[in-house]
């Protein structure tokens, strides 16, 4: 992992080369190599690291690496979307075995409902589902028929519980990225900038491949991360319980991170406006 040029270490450019990190990452994340370097450097100087703390855990790069190196960690994140993504990624060993069944569940929805509902019915269902701002925004990112199928998948995911819910959540979140024809990976790009998108069926199999990369290794990684949904301003750490803090801070204010995840916050109904 450590041959990466130094310029790439503080960027998310390598995340897609790594199992679990590939499940979901975003432009403001840093590389798994960076976290591994810091932990190794600390071990060289201090012999062992007990607990790592990331007060701005985002998509949990710090905690996923800590898990793979057998180190306990705490991650605090206040964006509900990132928090749930981080919880699923750190629990990869439990989530991975559920991926096939989630894919089958989504494929069935397409088989049963694909192309079978009148446009006017779709419009009335979807406009009753989301707030006006959310529906208008999502309508600019997806074909209407796709948005309807994604909505049906979301309803199925909402009916799940525990690890299955987390598996469905992260799977469908990744699917949204492949199915939208807008660039949603950075600040203020959506809804106008266009990219190549996949059909929902192709996106389901591409997403499954992403999850299964490094399968055998993932199944051996225990989860020793505690992921907390809170503002780190309010989160109280016990004195002398943390050895090492690894983080990248929010920039200026948190607006950018909410903006960056507008598609997901609207889709999952974590935000209405
Ligand atoms: C630069 S990103 C961290 C990215 C992370 N290192 C990764 O690789 O995914 C900063 C994160 O801080 C979060 N954040 C901002 N203010 C926060 C607060 N008061 N408490 C917890 N998290 C916060 C943002 O939502 C964002 O996910």
Short mmCIF file of N, CA and C and ligand atoms in Angstrom, two decimals, residues 11-12 21 24-32 34-35 53-62 75-80 82-83 89 228-235 246-251 253-258 260-261, ligand 1:
data_model
loop_
_atom_site.label_atom_id
_atom_site.label_comp_id
_atom_site.label_asym_id
_atom_site.label_seq_id
_atom_site.Cartn_x
_atom_site.Cartn_y
_atom_site.Cartn_z
N UNK A 11 -5.57 12.76 -0.94
CA UNK A 11 -6.72 12.80 -1.84
C UNK A 11 -7.48 11.47 -1.81
N UNK A 12 -8.67 11.50 -2.43
CA UNK A 12 -9.48 10.26 -2.49
C UNK A 12 -9.20 9.48 -3.77
N UNK A 21 -13.28 0.43 0.79
CA UNK A 21 -13.23 1.87 0.50
C UNK A 21 -13.99 2.14 -0.80
N UNK A 24 -18.06 3.05 -1.07
CA UNK A 24 -18.54 4.43 -1.20
C UNK A 24 -17.46 5.36 -0.67
N UNK A 25 -17.09 6.31 -1.49
CA UNK A 25 -16.14 7.33 -1.02
C UNK A 25 -16.52 8.64 -1.66
N UNK A 26 -15.91 9.71 -1.26
CA UNK A 26 -16.26 11.00 -1.87
C UNK A 26 -15.01 11.87 -2.00
N UNK A 27 -15.19 12.93 -2.78
CA UNK A 27 -14.05 13.72 -3.23
C UNK A 27 -13.23 14.31 -2.07
N UNK A 28 -13.87 14.58 -0.94
CA UNK A 28 -13.12 15.20 0.16
C UNK A 28 -12.53 14.18 1.14
N UNK A 29 -12.55 12.90 0.76
CA UNK A 29 -11.92 11.89 1.62
C UNK A 29 -10.41 11.87 1.39
N UNK A 30 -9.66 11.20 2.26
CA UNK A 30 -8.24 11.02 1.98
C UNK A 30 -7.95 9.55 1.67
N UNK A 31 -6.69 9.26 1.30
CA UNK A 31 -6.39 7.90 0.84
C UNK A 31 -6.22 6.94 2.02
N UNK A 32 -6.59 5.67 1.83
CA UNK A 32 -6.32 4.66 2.86
C UNK A 32 -4.82 4.58 3.15
N UNK A 34 -2.69 6.95 3.32
CA UNK A 34 -2.30 8.00 4.28
C UNK A 34 -2.54 7.51 5.72
N UNK A 35 -3.72 6.93 5.95
CA UNK A 35 -4.06 6.48 7.30
C UNK A 35 -3.10 5.36 7.72
N UNK A 53 -8.93 8.07 17.09
CA UNK A 53 -10.15 8.88 17.07
C UNK A 53 -10.18 9.73 15.81
N UNK A 54 -11.33 9.70 15.10
CA UNK A 54 -11.53 10.61 13.97
C UNK A 54 -12.79 11.42 14.25
N UNK A 55 -12.66 12.69 14.60
CA UNK A 55 -13.83 13.51 14.95
C UNK A 55 -14.65 13.94 13.74
N UNK A 56 -14.16 13.72 12.52
CA UNK A 56 -14.88 14.10 11.29
C UNK A 56 -14.79 12.92 10.32
N UNK A 57 -15.46 11.82 10.67
CA UNK A 57 -15.12 10.54 10.02
C UNK A 57 -15.61 10.39 8.59
N UNK A 58 -16.55 11.23 8.12
CA UNK A 58 -16.98 11.18 6.72
C UNK A 58 -17.36 9.77 6.31
N UNK A 59 -16.73 9.26 5.27
CA UNK A 59 -17.06 7.90 4.80
C UNK A 59 -16.18 6.84 5.47
N UNK A 60 -15.60 7.19 6.60
CA UNK A 60 -14.93 6.24 7.51
C UNK A 60 -13.61 5.65 6.99
N UNK A 61 -12.87 6.43 6.20
CA UNK A 61 -11.57 5.93 5.72
C UNK A 61 -10.69 5.54 6.90
N UNK A 62 -10.62 6.42 7.90
CA UNK A 62 -9.78 6.14 9.07
C UNK A 62 -10.19 4.83 9.74
N UNK A 75 -15.27 6.90 15.43
CA UNK A 75 -15.50 7.87 14.36
C UNK A 75 -16.75 8.67 14.67
N UNK A 76 -16.66 10.00 14.62
CA UNK A 76 -17.83 10.83 14.87
C UNK A 76 -18.16 11.61 13.60
N UNK A 77 -19.43 11.55 13.21
CA UNK A 77 -19.84 12.22 11.96
C UNK A 77 -21.25 12.77 12.15
N UNK A 78 -21.46 14.01 11.68
CA UNK A 78 -22.79 14.57 11.90
C UNK A 78 -23.68 14.61 10.67
N UNK A 79 -23.14 14.30 9.49
CA UNK A 79 -23.98 14.21 8.30
C UNK A 79 -24.63 12.82 8.32
N UNK A 80 -25.97 12.73 8.37
CA UNK A 80 -26.63 11.42 8.53
C UNK A 80 -26.30 10.44 7.41
N UNK A 82 -23.42 10.31 5.52
CA UNK A 82 -22.06 9.79 5.71
C UNK A 82 -22.00 8.85 6.92
N UNK A 83 -22.70 9.22 7.97
CA UNK A 83 -22.68 8.37 9.17
C UNK A 83 -23.13 6.95 8.82
N UNK A 89 -19.68 0.45 6.17
CA UNK A 89 -18.32 0.08 5.72
C UNK A 89 -17.50 -0.53 6.85
N UNK A 228 -20.20 7.01 15.71
CA UNK A 228 -21.13 7.82 16.50
C UNK A 228 -21.76 8.89 15.60
N UNK A 229 -23.09 8.98 15.64
CA UNK A 229 -23.79 10.02 14.89
C UNK A 229 -23.96 11.22 15.81
N UNK A 230 -23.11 12.20 15.67
CA UNK A 230 -23.14 13.37 16.56
C UNK A 230 -22.23 14.44 15.97
N UNK A 231 -22.31 15.63 16.57
CA UNK A 231 -21.30 16.64 16.25
C UNK A 231 -20.13 16.40 17.20
N UNK A 232 -18.93 16.44 16.67
CA UNK A 232 -17.78 16.22 17.56
C UNK A 232 -17.60 17.37 18.55
N UNK A 233 -18.30 18.49 18.28
CA UNK A 233 -18.27 19.59 19.24
C UNK A 233 -18.89 19.12 20.57
N UNK A 234 -19.92 18.29 20.45
CA UNK A 234 -20.63 17.83 21.65
C UNK A 234 -20.13 16.50 22.18
N UNK A 235 -19.36 15.79 21.37
CA UNK A 235 -18.97 14.43 21.77
C UNK A 235 -17.88 14.49 22.84
N UNK A 246 -6.65 10.98 13.93
CA UNK A 246 -6.40 11.13 12.48
C UNK A 246 -7.67 11.71 11.86
N UNK A 247 -7.53 12.84 11.21
CA UNK A 247 -8.74 13.45 10.64
C UNK A 247 -8.38 14.46 9.56
N UNK A 248 -9.39 14.76 8.73
CA UNK A 248 -9.28 15.97 7.91
C UNK A 248 -10.51 16.80 8.26
N UNK A 249 -10.30 18.08 8.51
CA UNK A 249 -11.37 18.90 9.08
C UNK A 249 -12.39 19.34 8.04
N UNK A 250 -13.57 19.75 8.49
CA UNK A 250 -14.51 20.39 7.57
C UNK A 250 -13.95 21.75 7.16
N UNK A 251 -14.29 22.19 5.97
CA UNK A 251 -13.74 23.45 5.47
C UNK A 251 -14.72 24.60 5.74
N UNK A 253 -17.29 25.92 6.70
CA UNK A 253 -18.54 25.56 7.38
C UNK A 253 -19.02 24.24 6.80
N UNK A 254 -20.11 23.72 7.31
CA UNK A 254 -20.52 22.38 6.90
C UNK A 254 -21.41 22.38 5.66
N UNK A 255 -21.69 23.57 5.14
CA UNK A 255 -22.64 23.66 4.03
C UNK A 255 -22.20 22.81 2.84
N UNK A 256 -20.93 22.84 2.54
CA UNK A 256 -20.43 22.11 1.38
C UNK A 256 -20.74 20.61 1.47
N UNK A 257 -20.64 20.07 2.67
CA UNK A 257 -20.84 18.62 2.80
C UNK A 257 -22.32 18.28 2.66
N UNK A 258 -23.18 19.16 3.09
CA UNK A 258 -24.60 18.93 2.89
C UNK A 258 -24.91 19.06 1.40
N UNK A 260 -22.89 18.61 -1.09
CA UNK A 260 -22.26 17.50 -1.79
C UNK A 260 -23.12 16.24 -1.74
N UNK A 261 -23.91 16.11 -0.68
CA UNK A 261 -24.73 14.91 -0.52
C UNK A 261 -26.22 15.22 -0.69
C1 LIG B 1 -13.06 16.43 4.94
S1 LIG B 1 -14.43 15.45 5.43
C2 LIG B 1 -13.68 14.03 6.15
C3 LIG B 1 -13.49 12.94 5.15
C4 LIG B 1 -12.97 11.63 5.74
N1 LIG B 1 -11.60 11.78 6.20
C5 LIG B 1 -13.03 10.51 4.68
O1 LIG B 1 -11.99 10.01 4.23
O2 LIG B 1 -14.16 10.19 4.26
C6 LIG B 1 -15.02 16.28 6.87
C7 LIG B 1 -16.26 15.65 7.49
O3 LIG B 1 -16.57 16.35 8.68
C8 LIG B 1 -17.99 16.29 8.87
N2 LIG B 1 -18.32 17.30 9.88
C9 LIG B 1 -18.40 18.65 9.75
N3 LIG B 1 -18.66 19.23 10.94
C10 LIG B 1 -18.75 18.20 11.85
C11 LIG B 1 -18.97 18.15 13.26
N4 LIG B 1 -19.17 19.25 13.97
N5 LIG B 1 -18.96 16.95 13.88
C12 LIG B 1 -18.76 15.81 13.17
N6 LIG B 1 -18.55 15.80 11.82
C13 LIG B 1 -18.54 16.98 11.17
C14 LIG B 1 -18.52 16.53 7.46
O4 LIG B 1 -19.87 16.10 7.33
C15 LIG B 1 -17.53 15.70 6.64
O5 LIG B 1 -18.01 14.39 6.45
#
